[in-house]
């Protein structure tokens, strides 16, 4: 047992204390708080600890609004005031740039969210059996145990209500959750997607097997109780690692919903990647377009374009935008969204971003990327340095991979602007928009 005070935060919001020359990562300990801490793991370069007794409370500590906060792995920062969450995330970006990229640039104040609770347009819950009771909720942190949760405070309200109605109906017809240990049961997950601006709602019911006992009765009851439901889809998906399947069986409505951002309409299907916080996505994309300062003479490349959200934002201002993505369904959706918005100055190609960058002879003035959490591949960075677009806009969801990539780019580009955006309030995740300008003295 040690007595120590938190002096910093780890990337995921755990408190950091120092002991015997090593950092000790301690959950539920804020900067300035002192505690009696039990060391539960001593590794080569760090230790893990747990608070046995907190001796004082930080001025930034608040009571979590969610009663499941201590058990559920969905949120990590509900015990921090929102202002302190923002400070922690801004510091996280600065720290990554300083320590990983050796870049000492001004990081703008983070763009806060106007809706720090109930902001997610997608709720996804797992089902399990608890004796004779059918429960649904989220997985306990670092486990596959489902916590019975009837309300999530960062998901949209309608999704909470629809999934609880579904749970009650399934239970009333004795439909059980699939148990991989026995291969018995049926229901696995339920997902509700909402068009925040359109108000359209999609329910996706994911089971282990084909067939849907009492389908007509359950669908009729759901639509009667929730007339705002636009479409219901059933997927039989035996995969143990992917929640959403590839084959949709539409059992009510048209099989997709639409939503609007900044005057643009987007079609959303079960497999579509669409930002889970569209209100903040508007600010994120608007900041990217503002920094790029796109003109009607510019040829723009949107790598990792997904369903074309950023591409269509850019196409309002550019001469032409090319969007590329390796996922064929995403490219189909991107083209459909371009057609839906009468955007004629766009082209979408299904191709690996790195391979395209290495092989294309096309010339681009501006390249925009919004890659997965692990960032850019080294061959992509090498190809970008050969292509040498005048501007490079990097939208990142992970500060450490952003910093790693900027370290590789700083010999060719000036890091001109770094702006964090709080897309995921109550969690440690943070989006960052970075503008890089080509160095002309090469």
Tab-separated table of C-alpha atoms in Angstrom:
chain	number	residue	atom	x	y	z
A	1	UNK	CA	0.000	0.000	0.000
A	2	UNK	CA	1.315	3.457	-0.903
A	3	UNK	CA	0.083	6.971	-0.232
A	4	UNK	CA	0.438	9.224	-3.280
A	5	UNK	CA	-1.059	12.164	-5.171
A	6	UNK	CA	-2.089	12.163	-8.855
A	7	UNK	CA	0.097	14.509	-10.885
A	8	UNK	CA	-1.073	13.752	-14.436
A	9	UNK	CA	-3.459	11.693	-16.570
A	10	UNK	CA	-2.879	8.710	-18.803
A	11	UNK	CA	-4.373	8.853	-22.301
A	12	UNK	CA	-7.541	7.130	-21.090
A	13	UNK	CA	-8.196	9.411	-18.105
A	14	UNK	CA	-6.621	7.262	-15.405
A	15	UNK	CA	-4.717	9.209	-12.791
A	16	UNK	CA	-0.922	8.986	-12.768
A	17	UNK	CA	1.133	8.910	-9.575
A	18	UNK	CA	4.886	8.362	-9.301
A	19	UNK	CA	6.394	5.602	-7.171
A	20	UNK	CA	9.939	4.223	-7.180
A	21	UNK	CA	10.688	6.091	-10.381
A	22	UNK	CA	7.760	4.567	-12.291
A	23	UNK	CA	4.348	5.911	-13.266
A	24	UNK	CA	1.449	4.182	-11.543
A	25	UNK	CA	-1.837	4.222	-13.486
A	26	UNK	CA	-4.821	4.494	-11.148
A	27	UNK	CA	-8.492	4.551	-12.255
A	28	UNK	CA	-10.877	7.047	-10.632
A	29	UNK	CA	-8.189	9.432	-9.374
A	30	UNK	CA	-8.088	13.049	-10.518
A	31	UNK	CA	-5.108	15.397	-10.580
A	32	UNK	CA	-4.470	16.773	-7.095
A	33	UNK	CA	-6.264	13.941	-5.319
A	34	UNK	CA	-4.293	11.951	-2.754
A	35	UNK	CA	-5.153	8.345	-1.958
A	36	UNK	CA	-4.035	5.151	-0.333
A	37	UNK	CA	-3.294	2.963	-3.342
A	38	UNK	CA	-2.760	-0.765	-3.659
A	39	UNK	CA	-0.244	-1.787	-6.341
A	40	UNK	CA	-1.885	-4.653	-8.236
A	41	UNK	CA	0.704	-5.088	-11.011
A	42	UNK	CA	4.386	-4.169	-11.269
A	43	UNK	CA	5.584	-4.124	-14.883
A	44	UNK	CA	8.986	-3.258	-16.332
A	45	UNK	CA	8.270	0.412	-16.982
A	46	UNK	CA	5.033	1.124	-15.092
A	47	UNK	CA	2.697	-0.096	-12.371
A	48	UNK	CA	-1.061	-0.489	-12.027
A	49	UNK	CA	-2.878	0.534	-8.880
A	50	UNK	CA	-6.361	0.808	-7.400
A	51	UNK	CA	-7.682	3.344	-4.921
A	52	UNK	CA	-8.390	1.821	-1.520
A	53	UNK	CA	-9.153	5.153	0.155
A	54	UNK	CA	-9.352	8.613	-1.402
A	55	UNK	CA	-8.099	11.208	1.066
A	56	UNK	CA	-9.407	14.352	-0.637
A	57	UNK	CA	-11.634	15.327	-3.566
A	58	UNK	CA	-10.544	17.460	-6.492
A	59	UNK	CA	-12.524	20.590	-7.296
A	60	UNK	CA	-13.082	18.966	-10.707
A	61	UNK	CA	-14.757	15.830	-9.316
A	62	UNK	CA	-18.502	15.507	-9.877
A	63	UNK	CA	-21.029	12.756	-9.278
A	64	UNK	CA	-21.482	10.679	-12.463
A	65	UNK	CA	-24.973	11.055	-13.871
A	66	UNK	CA	-25.047	7.370	-14.858
A	67	UNK	CA	-25.581	4.781	-12.098
A	68	UNK	CA	-23.655	2.207	-14.160
A	69	UNK	CA	-20.522	4.336	-14.579
A	70	UNK	CA	-18.370	2.240	-12.233
A	71	UNK	CA	-19.244	-1.002	-14.058
A	72	UNK	CA	-19.762	-0.115	-17.731
A	73	UNK	CA	-16.834	0.417	-20.073
A	74	UNK	CA	-18.598	2.916	-22.332
A	75	UNK	CA	-17.648	6.162	-20.543
A	76	UNK	CA	-14.430	6.936	-18.674
A	77	UNK	CA	-14.747	10.595	-17.644
A	78	UNK	CA	-18.197	11.114	-16.110
A	79	UNK	CA	-16.548	11.738	-12.741
A	80	UNK	CA	-14.861	14.867	-14.217
A	81	UNK	CA	-16.555	18.218	-14.740
A	82	UNK	CA	-17.090	18.852	-18.436
A	83	UNK	CA	-14.686	21.815	-18.404
A	84	UNK	CA	-11.977	19.560	-16.955
A	85	UNK	CA	-12.673	16.892	-19.584
A	86	UNK	CA	-12.021	19.513	-22.263
A	87	UNK	CA	-8.794	20.616	-20.580
A	88	UNK	CA	-7.608	17.008	-20.302
A	89	UNK	CA	-8.289	16.328	-23.989
A	90	UNK	CA	-6.542	19.495	-25.171
A	91	UNK	CA	-3.531	18.597	-23.032
A	92	UNK	CA	-3.604	15.070	-24.423
A	93	UNK	CA	-3.215	16.399	-27.979
A	94	UNK	CA	-0.424	18.808	-26.944
A	95	UNK	CA	1.382	16.104	-25.002
A	96	UNK	CA	1.325	13.698	-27.960
A	97	UNK	CA	2.688	16.325	-30.351
A	98	UNK	CA	5.421	17.366	-27.904
A	99	UNK	CA	6.593	13.937	-26.797
A	100	UNK	CA	6.045	11.805	-29.904
A	101	UNK	CA	6.415	14.225	-32.829
A	102	UNK	CA	8.763	16.686	-31.056
A	103	UNK	CA	6.448	19.401	-32.378
A	104	UNK	CA	5.960	22.436	-30.162
A	105	UNK	CA	3.082	24.143	-31.935
A	106	UNK	CA	0.109	26.044	-30.623
A	107	UNK	CA	-2.887	23.771	-30.058
A	108	UNK	CA	-6.174	25.663	-30.273
A	109	UNK	CA	-8.722	25.462	-27.465
A	110	UNK	CA	-10.881	22.430	-28.029
A	111	UNK	CA	-14.255	22.956	-29.688
A	112	UNK	CA	-16.737	21.943	-26.939
A	113	UNK	CA	-19.944	20.050	-27.559
A	114	UNK	CA	-23.276	21.801	-27.179
A	115	UNK	CA	-24.802	18.439	-26.184
A	116	UNK	CA	-22.403	16.553	-23.847
A	117	UNK	CA	-25.133	14.015	-23.002
A	118	UNK	CA	-27.504	12.030	-25.265
A	119	UNK	CA	-25.461	13.004	-28.309
A	120	UNK	CA	-24.885	9.637	-30.013
A	121	UNK	CA	-27.114	8.867	-32.985
A	122	UNK	CA	-26.405	5.142	-32.698
A	123	UNK	CA	-27.109	2.873	-29.745
A	124	UNK	CA	-25.937	-0.737	-29.789
A	125	UNK	CA	-26.840	-3.149	-27.005
A	126	UNK	CA	-25.990	-6.790	-26.395
A	127	UNK	CA	-28.451	-9.351	-25.020
A	128	UNK	CA	-27.851	-12.039	-22.403
A	129	UNK	CA	-29.813	-14.428	-20.216
A	130	UNK	CA	-29.879	-13.879	-16.467
A	131	UNK	CA	-31.708	-16.888	-15.148
A	132	UNK	CA	-35.124	-16.771	-16.801
A	133	UNK	CA	-34.817	-13.039	-17.439
A	134	UNK	CA	-33.721	-11.587	-20.790
A	135	UNK	CA	-31.424	-8.618	-20.229
A	136	UNK	CA	-29.758	-6.117	-22.550
A	137	UNK	CA	-27.051	-3.547	-22.059
A	138	UNK	CA	-23.332	-3.006	-22.509
A	139	UNK	CA	-20.309	-5.120	-21.767
A	140	UNK	CA	-18.568	-4.590	-18.472
A	141	UNK	CA	-15.167	-2.970	-18.924
A	142	UNK	CA	-12.600	-5.474	-20.240
A	143	UNK	CA	-15.042	-8.398	-20.174
A	144	UNK	CA	-17.837	-10.102	-22.110
A	145	UNK	CA	-20.276	-9.869	-19.198
A	146	UNK	CA	-23.391	-7.924	-20.161
A	147	UNK	CA	-24.551	-5.347	-17.615
A	148	UNK	CA	-28.336	-4.952	-17.527
A	149	UNK	CA	-28.833	-1.294	-18.456
A	150	UNK	CA	-32.175	0.332	-19.124
A	151	UNK	CA	-30.873	3.798	-20.015
A	152	UNK	CA	-27.618	5.103	-21.487
A	153	UNK	CA	-26.883	8.786	-20.903
A	154	UNK	CA	-24.794	9.374	-24.016
A	155	UNK	CA	-27.141	7.617	-26.457
A	156	UNK	CA	-30.235	9.199	-27.984
A	157	UNK	CA	-33.385	8.828	-25.880
A	158	UNK	CA	-35.505	7.090	-28.520
A	159	UNK	CA	-32.967	4.305	-28.922
A	160	UNK	CA	-33.036	3.548	-25.207
A	161	UNK	CA	-36.826	3.287	-25.289
A	162	UNK	CA	-37.068	1.196	-28.482
A	163	UNK	CA	-34.533	-1.390	-27.315
A	164	UNK	CA	-36.303	-1.770	-23.962
A	165	UNK	CA	-39.584	-2.294	-25.803
A	166	UNK	CA	-37.915	-4.926	-27.999
A	167	UNK	CA	-36.471	-6.680	-24.940
A	168	UNK	CA	-39.910	-6.849	-23.294
A	169	UNK	CA	-41.531	-8.218	-26.445
A	170	UNK	CA	-38.853	-10.857	-27.008
A	171	UNK	CA	-39.122	-11.950	-23.388
A	172	UNK	CA	-42.913	-12.146	-23.600
A	173	UNK	CA	-42.588	-14.598	-26.500
A	174	UNK	CA	-39.849	-16.567	-24.726
A	175	UNK	CA	-37.133	-15.631	-27.203
A	176	UNK	CA	-33.791	-16.112	-25.448
A	177	UNK	CA	-30.372	-14.554	-25.946
A	178	UNK	CA	-27.856	-16.625	-27.863
A	179	UNK	CA	-25.344	-18.294	-25.535
A	180	UNK	CA	-22.092	-19.273	-27.327
A	181	UNK	CA	-21.286	-21.772	-24.581
A	182	UNK	CA	-24.372	-23.870	-25.339
A	183	UNK	CA	-25.189	-22.707	-28.892
A	184	UNK	CA	-28.722	-22.138	-27.653
A	185	UNK	CA	-30.836	-19.001	-27.954
A	186	UNK	CA	-31.465	-16.512	-30.755
A	187	UNK	CA	-31.099	-12.741	-30.141
A	188	UNK	CA	-27.581	-11.238	-29.967
A	189	UNK	CA	-27.725	-7.471	-30.462
A	190	UNK	CA	-30.048	-4.575	-31.234
A	191	UNK	CA	-28.935	-1.319	-32.827
A	192	UNK	CA	-30.946	1.861	-33.272
A	193	UNK	CA	-29.681	4.569	-35.651
A	194	UNK	CA	-31.258	8.002	-35.670
A	195	UNK	CA	-31.201	10.814	-38.170
A	196	UNK	CA	-30.608	13.631	-35.710
A	197	UNK	CA	-32.001	16.253	-38.089
A	198	UNK	CA	-34.441	14.117	-40.111
A	199	UNK	CA	-35.765	12.357	-36.953
A	200	UNK	CA	-35.893	9.069	-38.896
A	201	UNK	CA	-35.160	5.911	-36.882
A	202	UNK	CA	-33.781	2.503	-37.897
A	203	UNK	CA	-33.890	-0.628	-35.725
A	204	UNK	CA	-31.511	-3.485	-36.576
A	205	UNK	CA	-32.202	-6.823	-34.872
A	206	UNK	CA	-29.212	-9.176	-34.988
A	207	UNK	CA	-29.682	-12.872	-34.274
A	208	UNK	CA	-27.460	-15.942	-34.443
A	209	UNK	CA	-29.796	-17.833	-36.741
A	210	UNK	CA	-32.260	-17.251	-39.563
A	211	UNK	CA	-35.940	-17.150	-38.795
A	212	UNK	CA	-37.772	-14.817	-36.449
A	213	UNK	CA	-40.407	-16.320	-34.174
A	214	UNK	CA	-43.485	-14.083	-33.825
A	215	UNK	CA	-41.947	-11.604	-36.266
A	216	UNK	CA	-45.233	-10.083	-37.444
A	217	UNK	CA	-46.550	-9.610	-33.909
A	218	UNK	CA	-43.308	-8.068	-32.612
A	219	UNK	CA	-42.941	-5.696	-35.567
A	220	UNK	CA	-46.567	-4.586	-35.299
A	221	UNK	CA	-46.226	-3.973	-31.558
A	222	UNK	CA	-42.987	-2.008	-31.978
A	223	UNK	CA	-44.405	0.245	-34.704
A	224	UNK	CA	-47.593	0.837	-32.720
A	225	UNK	CA	-45.660	1.840	-29.597
A	226	UNK	CA	-42.968	3.761	-31.527
A	227	UNK	CA	-44.619	5.231	-34.649
A	228	UNK	CA	-41.448	7.265	-35.243
A	229	UNK	CA	-39.699	4.042	-36.384
A	230	UNK	CA	-38.932	4.417	-40.092
A	231	UNK	CA	-37.508	0.975	-40.830
A	232	UNK	CA	-36.725	-2.352	-39.143
A	233	UNK	CA	-34.092	-4.785	-40.420
A	234	UNK	CA	-33.302	-8.335	-39.332
A	235	UNK	CA	-29.816	-9.766	-39.761
A	236	UNK	CA	-28.759	-13.347	-39.084
A	237	UNK	CA	-25.079	-12.979	-38.234
A	238	UNK	CA	-23.205	-15.949	-36.730
A	239	UNK	CA	-19.933	-13.985	-36.513
A	240	UNK	CA	-18.424	-13.882	-33.039
A	241	UNK	CA	-16.429	-10.702	-33.665
A	242	UNK	CA	-18.620	-8.519	-35.926
A	243	UNK	CA	-21.893	-7.141	-34.622
A	244	UNK	CA	-23.316	-5.887	-37.911
A	245	UNK	CA	-23.741	-8.472	-40.662
A	246	UNK	CA	-23.599	-8.071	-44.425
A	247	UNK	CA	-27.064	-9.341	-45.430
A	248	UNK	CA	-30.097	-7.205	-44.572
A	249	UNK	CA	-33.639	-8.551	-44.476
A	250	UNK	CA	-35.945	-5.560	-44.400
A	251	UNK	CA	-39.037	-6.428	-42.356
A	252	UNK	CA	-40.501	-2.931	-42.137
A	253	UNK	CA	-39.958	0.249	-44.120
A	254	UNK	CA	-37.364	0.942	-46.810
A	255	UNK	CA	-34.167	-0.438	-45.240
A	256	UNK	CA	-32.379	2.870	-44.734
A	257	UNK	CA	-32.794	6.307	-43.190
A	258	UNK	CA	-31.615	9.750	-44.220
A	259	UNK	CA	-30.044	12.595	-42.305
A	260	UNK	CA	-28.945	16.120	-43.152
A	261	UNK	CA	-25.757	18.006	-42.326
A	262	UNK	CA	-25.252	21.580	-43.491
A	263	UNK	CA	-27.820	21.310	-46.254
A	264	UNK	CA	-26.500	17.955	-47.513
A	265	UNK	CA	-28.596	14.781	-47.325
A	266	UNK	CA	-27.004	11.401	-46.565
A	267	UNK	CA	-28.502	7.933	-46.878
A	268	UNK	CA	-27.616	5.648	-43.950
A	269	UNK	CA	-27.825	1.853	-44.083
A	270	UNK	CA	-26.946	-0.660	-41.330
A	271	UNK	CA	-23.345	-0.990	-42.581
A	272	UNK	CA	-22.785	2.710	-43.341
A	273	UNK	CA	-20.108	4.596	-41.434
A	274	UNK	CA	-21.679	7.867	-40.358
A	275	UNK	CA	-20.344	10.013	-37.533
A	276	UNK	CA	-22.157	9.126	-34.302
A	277	UNK	CA	-22.332	12.791	-33.269
A	278	UNK	CA	-23.656	14.683	-36.311
A	279	UNK	CA	-23.978	17.974	-34.416
A	280	UNK	CA	-20.238	18.010	-33.713
A	281	UNK	CA	-19.492	16.400	-37.087
A	282	UNK	CA	-20.836	19.568	-38.689
A	283	UNK	CA	-18.296	21.617	-36.719
A	284	UNK	CA	-15.509	19.092	-37.403
A	285	UNK	CA	-16.020	19.085	-41.165
A	286	UNK	CA	-16.652	22.824	-41.302
A	287	UNK	CA	-13.331	23.407	-39.521
A	288	UNK	CA	-11.551	21.103	-41.993
A	289	UNK	CA	-13.039	22.995	-44.961
A	290	UNK	CA	-12.267	26.356	-43.331
A	291	UNK	CA	-8.614	25.416	-42.812
A	292	UNK	CA	-8.260	24.016	-46.340
A	293	UNK	CA	-9.535	27.285	-47.889
A	294	UNK	CA	-10.709	25.416	-50.974
A	295	UNK	CA	-11.220	27.452	-54.142
A	296	UNK	CA	-13.013	26.736	-57.414
A	297	UNK	CA	-9.624	26.001	-59.023
A	298	UNK	CA	-8.698	23.227	-56.577
A	299	UNK	CA	-8.554	19.509	-57.281
A	300	UNK	CA	-9.228	17.750	-53.956
A	301	UNK	CA	-8.566	14.145	-52.921
A	302	UNK	CA	-10.562	12.717	-50.006
A	303	UNK	CA	-8.809	9.527	-48.907
A	304	UNK	CA	-10.762	7.173	-46.613
A	305	UNK	CA	-13.915	8.912	-47.869
A	306	UNK	CA	-16.471	6.486	-46.415
A	307	UNK	CA	-19.992	7.455	-47.509
A	308	UNK	CA	-18.672	10.728	-48.921
A	309	UNK	CA	-19.493	13.117	-46.089
A	310	UNK	CA	-16.294	15.177	-46.276
A	311	UNK	CA	-16.167	14.821	-50.071
A	312	UNK	CA	-19.542	16.496	-50.464
A	313	UNK	CA	-18.654	19.227	-47.972
A	314	UNK	CA	-15.531	19.954	-50.058
A	315	UNK	CA	-17.377	19.698	-53.386
A	316	UNK	CA	-19.379	22.820	-52.506
A	317	UNK	CA	-16.194	24.840	-53.006
A	318	UNK	CA	-13.798	22.780	-55.170
A	319	UNK	CA	-13.414	22.382	-58.897
A	320	UNK	CA	-13.492	18.617	-58.429
A	321	UNK	CA	-13.313	16.114	-55.560
A	322	UNK	CA	-12.152	12.499	-55.837
A	323	UNK	CA	-13.122	10.197	-52.980
A	324	UNK	CA	-11.427	6.835	-52.437
A	325	UNK	CA	-12.164	4.000	-50.017
A	326	UNK	CA	-11.380	0.295	-49.929
A	327	UNK	CA	-14.928	-0.632	-48.820
A	328	UNK	CA	-17.088	-1.168	-51.901
A	329	UNK	CA	-20.397	-0.592	-50.083
A	330	UNK	CA	-19.078	2.743	-48.790
A	331	UNK	CA	-18.224	3.836	-52.343
A	332	UNK	CA	-21.695	2.823	-53.556
A	333	UNK	CA	-23.213	4.881	-50.749
A	334	UNK	CA	-20.903	7.824	-51.513
A	335	UNK	CA	-21.982	7.851	-55.155
A	336	UNK	CA	-25.637	7.547	-54.125
A	337	UNK	CA	-25.184	10.480	-51.730
A	338	UNK	CA	-23.553	12.564	-54.475
A	339	UNK	CA	-26.494	11.809	-56.772
A	340	UNK	CA	-28.938	12.581	-53.962
A	341	UNK	CA	-27.358	16.025	-53.582
A	342	UNK	CA	-26.889	16.651	-57.331
A	343	UNK	CA	-23.119	16.919	-56.879
A	344	UNK	CA	-21.679	16.538	-60.382
A	345	UNK	CA	-18.091	17.528	-59.540
A	346	UNK	CA	-17.284	14.321	-57.630
A	347	UNK	CA	-15.790	10.945	-58.537
A	348	UNK	CA	-15.646	7.947	-56.209
A	349	UNK	CA	-13.284	5.000	-56.598
A	350	UNK	CA	-13.089	1.716	-54.698
A	351	UNK	CA	-9.365	1.344	-54.103
A	352	UNK	CA	-6.888	1.060	-51.251
A	353	UNK	CA	-5.775	4.581	-50.299
A	354	UNK	CA	-2.080	3.689	-50.059
A	355	UNK	CA	-2.041	1.873	-53.410
A	356	UNK	CA	-3.873	4.757	-55.073
A	357	UNK	CA	-1.403	7.301	-53.706
A	358	UNK	CA	1.534	5.229	-54.959
A	359	UNK	CA	0.153	4.620	-58.449
A	360	UNK	CA	-1.916	7.654	-59.461
A	361	UNK	CA	-0.642	10.225	-61.941
A	362	UNK	CA	-3.408	12.654	-61.036
A	363	UNK	CA	-2.379	15.977	-59.528
A	364	UNK	CA	-4.157	17.274	-56.414
A	365	UNK	CA	-3.921	20.678	-54.769
A	366	UNK	CA	-5.397	19.498	-51.473
A	367	UNK	CA	-5.505	16.058	-49.853
A	368	UNK	CA	-7.870	15.389	-46.940
A	369	UNK	CA	-7.660	12.247	-44.809
A	370	UNK	CA	-9.825	10.871	-42.016
A	371	UNK	CA	-8.132	7.493	-41.419
A	372	UNK	CA	-8.911	4.755	-38.879
A	373	UNK	CA	-7.634	5.042	-35.323
A	374	UNK	CA	-4.230	3.576	-36.148
A	375	UNK	CA	-3.520	6.415	-38.587
A	376	UNK	CA	-1.673	6.416	-41.916
A	377	UNK	CA	0.525	3.664	-43.299
A	378	UNK	CA	4.149	4.541	-43.982
A	379	UNK	CA	3.801	3.911	-47.758
A	380	UNK	CA	0.910	6.414	-47.819
A	381	UNK	CA	3.106	9.025	-46.151
A	382	UNK	CA	5.950	8.292	-48.570
A	383	UNK	CA	3.587	8.651	-51.543
A	384	UNK	CA	2.182	11.913	-50.155
A	385	UNK	CA	5.699	13.348	-50.010
A	386	UNK	CA	6.153	12.440	-53.673
A	387	UNK	CA	2.765	13.871	-54.688
A	388	UNK	CA	3.413	17.086	-52.690
A	389	UNK	CA	-0.071	18.647	-52.593
A	390	UNK	CA	0.021	22.273	-51.442
A	391	UNK	CA	-2.211	21.524	-48.456
A	392	UNK	CA	-2.840	18.421	-46.408
A	393	UNK	CA	-5.747	18.301	-43.955
A	394	UNK	CA	-5.516	15.470	-41.417
A	395	UNK	CA	-8.611	14.589	-39.362
A	396	UNK	CA	-7.539	12.247	-36.578
A	397	UNK	CA	-9.393	10.324	-33.878
A	398	UNK	CA	-6.216	9.281	-32.009
A	399	UNK	CA	-3.585	11.836	-30.899
A	400	UNK	CA	-0.742	9.310	-30.644
A	401	UNK	CA	-1.083	8.080	-34.239
A	402	UNK	CA	-1.528	11.678	-35.424
A	403	UNK	CA	1.709	12.670	-33.688
A	404	UNK	CA	3.562	9.651	-35.085
A	405	UNK	CA	2.486	10.577	-38.629
A	406	UNK	CA	3.263	14.289	-38.229
A	407	UNK	CA	6.756	13.351	-37.114
A	408	UNK	CA	7.229	11.692	-40.522
A	409	UNK	CA	5.739	14.654	-42.403
A	410	UNK	CA	7.349	17.625	-40.672
A	411	UNK	CA	10.392	17.616	-42.967
A	412	UNK	CA	8.088	18.271	-45.948
A	413	UNK	CA	5.198	20.178	-44.380
A	414	UNK	CA	4.711	22.995	-41.893
A	415	UNK	CA	2.174	22.112	-39.195
A	416	UNK	CA	0.100	25.268	-39.526
A	417	UNK	CA	-2.978	24.709	-37.352
A	418	UNK	CA	-4.111	22.118	-34.785
A	419	UNK	CA	-7.728	22.209	-33.560
A	420	UNK	CA	-9.218	19.526	-31.281
A	421	UNK	CA	-12.977	18.881	-31.403
A	422	UNK	CA	-14.927	17.145	-28.636
A	423	UNK	CA	-16.937	14.574	-30.558
A	424	UNK	CA	-17.237	12.033	-27.747
A	425	UNK	CA	-18.066	13.737	-24.463
A	426	UNK	CA	-17.719	11.664	-21.268
A	427	UNK	CA	-15.064	9.486	-22.962
A	428	UNK	CA	-11.320	9.999	-23.415
A	429	UNK	CA	-11.580	10.045	-27.220
A	430	UNK	CA	-10.822	13.287	-29.059
A	431	UNK	CA	-10.879	14.309	-32.730
A	432	UNK	CA	-8.266	16.712	-34.095
A	433	UNK	CA	-8.169	18.689	-37.339
A	434	UNK	CA	-4.624	19.571	-38.470
A	435	UNK	CA	-3.625	21.735	-41.442
A	436	UNK	CA	-0.228	21.126	-43.034
A	437	UNK	CA	1.253	23.500	-45.626
A	438	UNK	CA	3.895	22.355	-48.121
A	439	UNK	CA	7.351	23.761	-47.506
A	440	UNK	CA	8.394	25.646	-50.637
A	441	UNK	CA	12.171	25.617	-50.070
A	442	UNK	CA	12.699	22.048	-51.254
